[in-house]
Amino acid sequence: LCQFQPDYEGEVFLSVRWTDEQDLILITRLAESKGLWDGWGRRVVELPEEIPVGPKSIHTVEVADALRSNRQQILALDDGKLRIYQGQ
């Protein structure tokens, strides 16, 4: 059992099927903790600056298999543009 809390401002997180073999946790509440985290409390993917952070970020960042690849992508709506990020 592992427990960690990278964001003390009240986490907002989503589970992401980032690769065929890896589920990660997406945190977008604070810039300091923004990224994809594994179950051991390690940030394994840093996210681009364009992905919004803050209390309202959960409304502009979603997770879905938009490309029908059996993996999920991060969908970020920022300044009227939809950006899609996916794992390698």
Short mmCIF file of N, CA and C in Angstrom, two decimals:
data_model
loop_
_atom_site.label_atom_id
_atom_site.label_comp_id
_atom_site.label_asym_id
_atom_site.label_seq_id
_atom_site.Cartn_x
_atom_site.Cartn_y
_atom_site.Cartn_z
N LEU A 1 0.85 -1.18 0.00
CA LEU A 1 0.00 0.00 0.00
C LEU A 1 0.89 1.24 0.00
N CYS A 2 0.55 2.17 -0.84
CA CYS A 2 1.33 3.41 -0.96
C CYS A 2 0.38 4.59 -0.81
N GLN A 3 0.85 5.63 -0.15
CA GLN A 3 0.06 6.84 0.03
C GLN A 3 0.95 8.04 -0.19
N PHE A 4 0.47 9.01 -0.97
CA PHE A 4 1.24 10.23 -1.20
C PHE A 4 0.28 11.37 -1.49
N GLN A 5 0.76 12.60 -1.31
CA GLN A 5 -0.06 13.78 -1.55
C GLN A 5 0.84 14.89 -2.10
N PRO A 6 1.01 14.95 -3.43
CA PRO A 6 1.91 15.96 -4.01
C PRO A 6 1.32 17.36 -4.02
N ASP A 7 0.03 17.49 -3.82
CA ASP A 7 -0.65 18.77 -3.94
C ASP A 7 -1.51 18.97 -2.70
N TYR A 8 -1.16 19.93 -1.87
CA TYR A 8 -1.88 20.15 -0.62
C TYR A 8 -3.00 21.17 -0.75
N GLU A 9 -3.30 21.60 -1.97
CA GLU A 9 -4.35 22.57 -2.20
C GLU A 9 -5.68 21.92 -2.50
N GLY A 10 -5.80 20.63 -2.26
CA GLY A 10 -7.03 19.92 -2.59
C GLY A 10 -6.91 19.33 -3.97
N GLU A 11 -6.43 18.12 -4.02
CA GLU A 11 -6.13 17.50 -5.31
C GLU A 11 -7.35 17.39 -6.22
N VAL A 12 -7.12 17.63 -7.46
CA VAL A 12 -8.07 17.36 -8.51
C VAL A 12 -7.32 16.43 -9.45
N PHE A 13 -7.77 15.20 -9.55
CA PHE A 13 -7.00 14.27 -10.36
C PHE A 13 -7.92 13.38 -11.18
N LEU A 14 -7.34 12.85 -12.25
CA LEU A 14 -8.03 11.92 -13.14
C LEU A 14 -7.11 10.74 -13.39
N SER A 15 -7.67 9.56 -13.50
CA SER A 15 -6.91 8.38 -13.86
C SER A 15 -6.77 8.36 -15.38
N VAL A 16 -5.56 8.04 -15.87
CA VAL A 16 -5.27 8.06 -17.30
C VAL A 16 -4.62 6.74 -17.70
N ARG A 17 -5.14 6.08 -18.72
CA ARG A 17 -4.50 4.90 -19.31
C ARG A 17 -3.52 5.46 -20.35
N TRP A 18 -2.29 5.80 -19.90
CA TRP A 18 -1.34 6.56 -20.71
C TRP A 18 -0.61 5.70 -21.73
N THR A 19 -0.25 4.48 -21.36
CA THR A 19 0.36 3.54 -22.30
C THR A 19 -0.42 2.23 -22.20
N ASP A 20 -0.06 1.28 -23.04
CA ASP A 20 -0.76 -0.01 -23.01
C ASP A 20 -0.61 -0.71 -21.67
N GLU A 21 0.44 -0.39 -20.94
CA GLU A 21 0.73 -1.10 -19.68
C GLU A 21 0.75 -0.20 -18.46
N GLN A 22 0.42 1.07 -18.61
CA GLN A 22 0.59 1.97 -17.47
C GLN A 22 -0.59 2.90 -17.29
N ASP A 23 -1.18 2.85 -16.11
CA ASP A 23 -2.20 3.81 -15.69
C ASP A 23 -1.50 4.84 -14.81
N LEU A 24 -1.78 6.10 -15.04
CA LEU A 24 -1.16 7.17 -14.27
C LEU A 24 -2.25 8.08 -13.72
N ILE A 25 -1.86 8.98 -12.83
CA ILE A 25 -2.78 9.93 -12.22
C ILE A 25 -2.43 11.32 -12.74
N LEU A 26 -3.42 11.99 -13.33
CA LEU A 26 -3.23 13.35 -13.84
C LEU A 26 -3.61 14.34 -12.76
N ILE A 27 -2.66 15.23 -12.41
CA ILE A 27 -2.92 16.29 -11.43
C ILE A 27 -2.66 17.63 -12.12
N THR A 28 -3.63 18.54 -12.03
CA THR A 28 -3.52 19.84 -12.70
C THR A 28 -3.89 21.01 -11.78
N ARG A 29 -3.86 20.80 -10.50
CA ARG A 29 -4.30 21.86 -9.57
C ARG A 29 -3.27 22.98 -9.44
N LEU A 30 -2.00 22.65 -9.22
CA LEU A 30 -0.93 23.64 -9.06
C LEU A 30 0.18 23.38 -10.06
N ALA A 31 0.86 24.43 -10.49
CA ALA A 31 1.96 24.28 -11.44
C ALA A 31 3.06 23.38 -10.87
N GLU A 32 3.29 23.45 -9.56
CA GLU A 32 4.36 22.67 -8.93
C GLU A 32 4.09 21.17 -8.97
N SER A 33 2.83 20.77 -9.03
CA SER A 33 2.50 19.35 -9.02
C SER A 33 1.87 18.88 -10.33
N LYS A 34 1.76 19.77 -11.31
CA LYS A 34 1.13 19.43 -12.59
C LYS A 34 1.92 18.33 -13.28
N GLY A 35 1.22 17.26 -13.65
CA GLY A 35 1.87 16.19 -14.38
C GLY A 35 1.14 14.88 -14.22
N LEU A 36 1.77 13.82 -14.71
CA LEU A 36 1.27 12.47 -14.57
C LEU A 36 2.12 11.75 -13.53
N TRP A 37 1.46 11.16 -12.56
CA TRP A 37 2.11 10.54 -11.41
C TRP A 37 1.81 9.04 -11.42
N ASP A 38 2.80 8.26 -10.99
CA ASP A 38 2.56 6.83 -10.88
C ASP A 38 2.03 6.50 -9.49
N GLY A 39 1.72 5.25 -9.24
CA GLY A 39 1.15 4.83 -7.96
C GLY A 39 2.12 4.86 -6.80
N TRP A 40 3.39 5.14 -7.07
CA TRP A 40 4.40 5.23 -6.01
C TRP A 40 4.69 6.68 -5.62
N GLY A 41 3.96 7.63 -6.19
CA GLY A 41 4.14 9.02 -5.83
C GLY A 41 5.25 9.72 -6.58
N ARG A 42 5.60 9.21 -7.76
CA ARG A 42 6.65 9.84 -8.57
C ARG A 42 6.01 10.49 -9.79
N ARG A 43 6.40 11.74 -10.05
CA ARG A 43 5.93 12.38 -11.28
C ARG A 43 6.77 11.80 -12.42
N VAL A 44 6.09 11.09 -13.34
CA VAL A 44 6.80 10.41 -14.42
C VAL A 44 6.66 11.14 -15.75
N VAL A 45 5.71 12.06 -15.86
CA VAL A 45 5.55 12.86 -17.08
C VAL A 45 5.25 14.30 -16.66
N GLU A 46 6.09 15.23 -17.12
CA GLU A 46 5.79 16.64 -16.93
C GLU A 46 4.98 17.11 -18.12
N LEU A 47 4.00 17.93 -17.86
CA LEU A 47 3.08 18.36 -18.91
C LEU A 47 3.50 19.70 -19.50
N PRO A 48 3.14 19.94 -20.77
CA PRO A 48 3.49 21.21 -21.41
C PRO A 48 2.84 22.40 -20.71
N GLU A 49 3.44 23.55 -20.90
CA GLU A 49 2.93 24.80 -20.31
C GLU A 49 1.50 25.10 -20.75
N GLU A 50 1.12 24.66 -21.95
CA GLU A 50 -0.21 25.00 -22.49
C GLU A 50 -1.34 24.36 -21.71
N ILE A 51 -1.07 23.31 -20.97
CA ILE A 51 -2.14 22.67 -20.20
C ILE A 51 -2.46 23.54 -18.99
N PRO A 52 -3.69 24.00 -18.88
CA PRO A 52 -4.05 24.93 -17.80
C PRO A 52 -3.98 24.28 -16.43
N VAL A 53 -3.64 25.09 -15.44
CA VAL A 53 -3.63 24.64 -14.04
C VAL A 53 -4.54 25.55 -13.25
N GLY A 54 -4.91 25.10 -12.06
CA GLY A 54 -5.73 25.91 -11.19
C GLY A 54 -7.05 25.24 -10.88
N PRO A 55 -7.82 25.83 -9.99
CA PRO A 55 -9.08 25.23 -9.55
C PRO A 55 -10.06 24.96 -10.68
N LYS A 56 -10.03 25.74 -11.73
CA LYS A 56 -10.96 25.54 -12.84
C LYS A 56 -10.40 24.63 -13.92
N SER A 57 -9.17 24.15 -13.75
CA SER A 57 -8.54 23.36 -14.81
C SER A 57 -9.26 22.05 -15.08
N ILE A 58 -9.95 21.51 -14.07
CA ILE A 58 -10.66 20.24 -14.29
C ILE A 58 -11.75 20.41 -15.34
N HIS A 59 -12.24 21.64 -15.52
CA HIS A 59 -13.28 21.89 -16.51
C HIS A 59 -12.71 22.07 -17.91
N THR A 60 -11.43 22.36 -18.02
CA THR A 60 -10.81 22.57 -19.33
C THR A 60 -9.87 21.44 -19.71
N VAL A 61 -9.66 20.48 -18.82
CA VAL A 61 -8.81 19.32 -19.09
C VAL A 61 -9.63 18.06 -18.84
N GLU A 62 -9.70 17.22 -19.84
CA GLU A 62 -10.43 15.96 -19.73
C GLU A 62 -9.53 14.84 -20.23
N VAL A 63 -9.95 13.62 -19.94
CA VAL A 63 -9.23 12.43 -20.38
C VAL A 63 -10.21 11.56 -21.17
N ALA A 64 -9.80 11.12 -22.37
CA ALA A 64 -10.65 10.26 -23.19
C ALA A 64 -9.80 9.55 -24.23
N ASP A 65 -10.32 8.45 -24.75
CA ASP A 65 -9.68 7.77 -25.88
C ASP A 65 -10.21 8.39 -27.16
N ALA A 66 -9.85 9.63 -27.40
CA ALA A 66 -10.37 10.38 -28.54
C ALA A 66 -9.85 9.85 -29.87
N LEU A 67 -8.68 9.21 -29.86
CA LEU A 67 -8.07 8.71 -31.09
C LEU A 67 -8.34 7.22 -31.31
N ARG A 68 -9.15 6.63 -30.44
CA ARG A 68 -9.51 5.21 -30.52
C ARG A 68 -8.28 4.31 -30.63
N SER A 69 -7.34 4.54 -29.71
CA SER A 69 -6.08 3.81 -29.71
C SER A 69 -5.96 2.83 -28.54
N ASN A 70 -7.05 2.64 -27.80
CA ASN A 70 -7.06 1.83 -26.57
C ASN A 70 -6.19 2.43 -25.48
N ARG A 71 -5.81 3.67 -25.64
CA ARG A 71 -5.13 4.46 -24.61
C ARG A 71 -5.86 5.78 -24.51
N GLN A 72 -5.67 6.47 -23.42
CA GLN A 72 -6.36 7.74 -23.25
C GLN A 72 -5.43 8.90 -23.55
N GLN A 73 -6.01 9.96 -24.03
CA GLN A 73 -5.28 11.18 -24.30
C GLN A 73 -5.78 12.27 -23.34
N ILE A 74 -4.94 13.27 -23.16
CA ILE A 74 -5.34 14.44 -22.37
C ILE A 74 -5.86 15.48 -23.36
N LEU A 75 -7.09 15.92 -23.15
CA LEU A 75 -7.72 16.93 -24.00
C LEU A 75 -7.75 18.23 -23.21
N ALA A 76 -7.07 19.24 -23.72
CA ALA A 76 -7.00 20.52 -23.01
C ALA A 76 -7.59 21.61 -23.88
N LEU A 77 -8.58 22.30 -23.35
CA LEU A 77 -9.17 23.43 -24.04
C LEU A 77 -8.56 24.69 -23.45
N ASP A 78 -7.85 25.43 -24.29
CA ASP A 78 -7.15 26.61 -23.81
C ASP A 78 -7.26 27.71 -24.86
N ASP A 79 -7.83 28.81 -24.48
CA ASP A 79 -7.94 29.98 -25.35
C ASP A 79 -8.63 29.63 -26.68
N GLY A 80 -9.68 28.81 -26.58
CA GLY A 80 -10.45 28.46 -27.76
C GLY A 80 -9.84 27.38 -28.65
N LYS A 81 -8.71 26.81 -28.22
CA LYS A 81 -8.04 25.76 -29.00
C LYS A 81 -8.09 24.45 -28.23
N LEU A 82 -8.40 23.38 -28.92
CA LEU A 82 -8.37 22.05 -28.32
C LEU A 82 -7.04 21.41 -28.65
N ARG A 83 -6.30 21.04 -27.62
CA ARG A 83 -5.00 20.38 -27.80
C ARG A 83 -5.13 18.95 -27.26
N ILE A 84 -4.56 18.02 -27.99
CA ILE A 84 -4.61 16.61 -27.61
C ILE A 84 -3.19 16.13 -27.36
N TYR A 85 -2.96 15.56 -26.18
CA TYR A 85 -1.65 15.03 -25.80
C TYR A 85 -1.79 13.54 -25.55
N GLN A 86 -0.80 12.77 -26.05
CA GLN A 86 -0.84 11.34 -25.82
C GLN A 86 0.55 10.82 -25.51
N GLY A 87 0.60 9.65 -24.89
CA GLY A 87 1.86 9.01 -24.56
C GLY A 87 2.51 8.40 -25.80
N GLN A 88 3.75 8.05 -25.62
CA GLN A 88 4.53 7.45 -26.72
C GLN A 88 4.10 6.05 -26.99
#
